[in-house]
């Protein structure tokens, strides 16, 4: 009897083992099938995005062609009317006269200011220390994350927000000039504007590039594996640099219809902020979550400088001193601003106040365009602080305008109307200071 039971037990054991092996094979098969379907899904997604970008590019090209043909048609009509009205003039004279009327002079004199306006200008004029609000605008329904003046010194300032929009404002009257939509409900974290190009990055892992004059998106830069935290345009608006939580920094060529990724820098810490110098060789400075500041060679991708643990809790803002590639202004989560000399890795000056604090990873501070002052906004009371950049003394504190904590400050060159300082806060308010 015991022998029979033993045989039956062994038989059941073998059966259970066989069933277990069968289950393992079934699970393995399902895993392989799931992996294949995941790869297929990713491939289809990539193909869909590529097709969408291709169609968007074709549509933009057709629009450009239509606009060009319309302009040519209007010009031909104008010339035809002139020929009928001024029949006594030779055709060559009419064409020359039309060119003079349209261009206001020869071709060379027309091209020169355009070439100049495509370059970033810093430190050319003196600064006007803010003293009172000029315009107070409800710029966004959610918190405003970033603020930037136009790099070619036009009367424009751009803001980015968690409401997934980027908006451009006229500094002369505080009126909205344009609005650009980001990726669905994903927050927009950074913005930059220069001449005819405006770009914004966000939590959807892409950076969108629009032409400001046509209000059309020309590129959607994809390649980062996590949210893009900051973006800057190089002088000339042909290249863009982005920093991401995936711990990579990428340079993109946007000068052609199809963008290309040219250079990648990698580091062990998330990049919170960056700046590109308008000086020769365009050195890049980045601020990181680990509190360090790094400088990079844009041509080779090599790290030229590493200052670890400059701020406790992380660096939230970096900016080259106007007209210099040696000194950098930084803002940190330790509620201090610092000027750092990149030649010897030393802190030149530290700015602090007991009522000034930095509470977010993207709080921005700014040099004045002449490099004589630095400004920052407090993350709790929203007050604007202005220090002397040579001795560290607090020269001005402006209170009461922001009802919530400040998220950033920008100090432009003033354009044609002289308005230079803008600040944003957690409630989406934008203050343009006089």
Tab-separated table of C-alpha atoms in Angstrom, residues 4 12 50 55 111 125 175 182 219 226 237-238 249 333 346 415:
chain	number	residue	atom	x	y	z
A	4	UNK	CA	1.530	2.443	-4.340
A	12	UNK	CA	1.970	13.668	-9.104
A	50	UNK	CA	8.709	61.106	-38.383
A	55	UNK	CA	4.154	66.417	-43.441
A	111	UNK	CA	21.420	94.275	-45.554
A	125	UNK	CA	24.199	100.816	-23.188
A	175	UNK	CA	0.164	93.911	-24.443
A	182	UNK	CA	3.430	73.468	-25.891
A	219	UNK	CA	11.077	72.197	-35.510
A	226	UNK	CA	13.549	62.945	-19.760
A	237	UNK	CA	19.706	81.800	-34.398
A	238	UNK	CA	21.155	78.804	-36.282
A	249	UNK	CA	23.345	68.598	-22.867
A	333	UNK	CA	19.071	76.964	-3.564
A	346	UNK	CA	37.196	81.397	-7.295
A	415	UNK	CA	15.123	98.227	-26.840
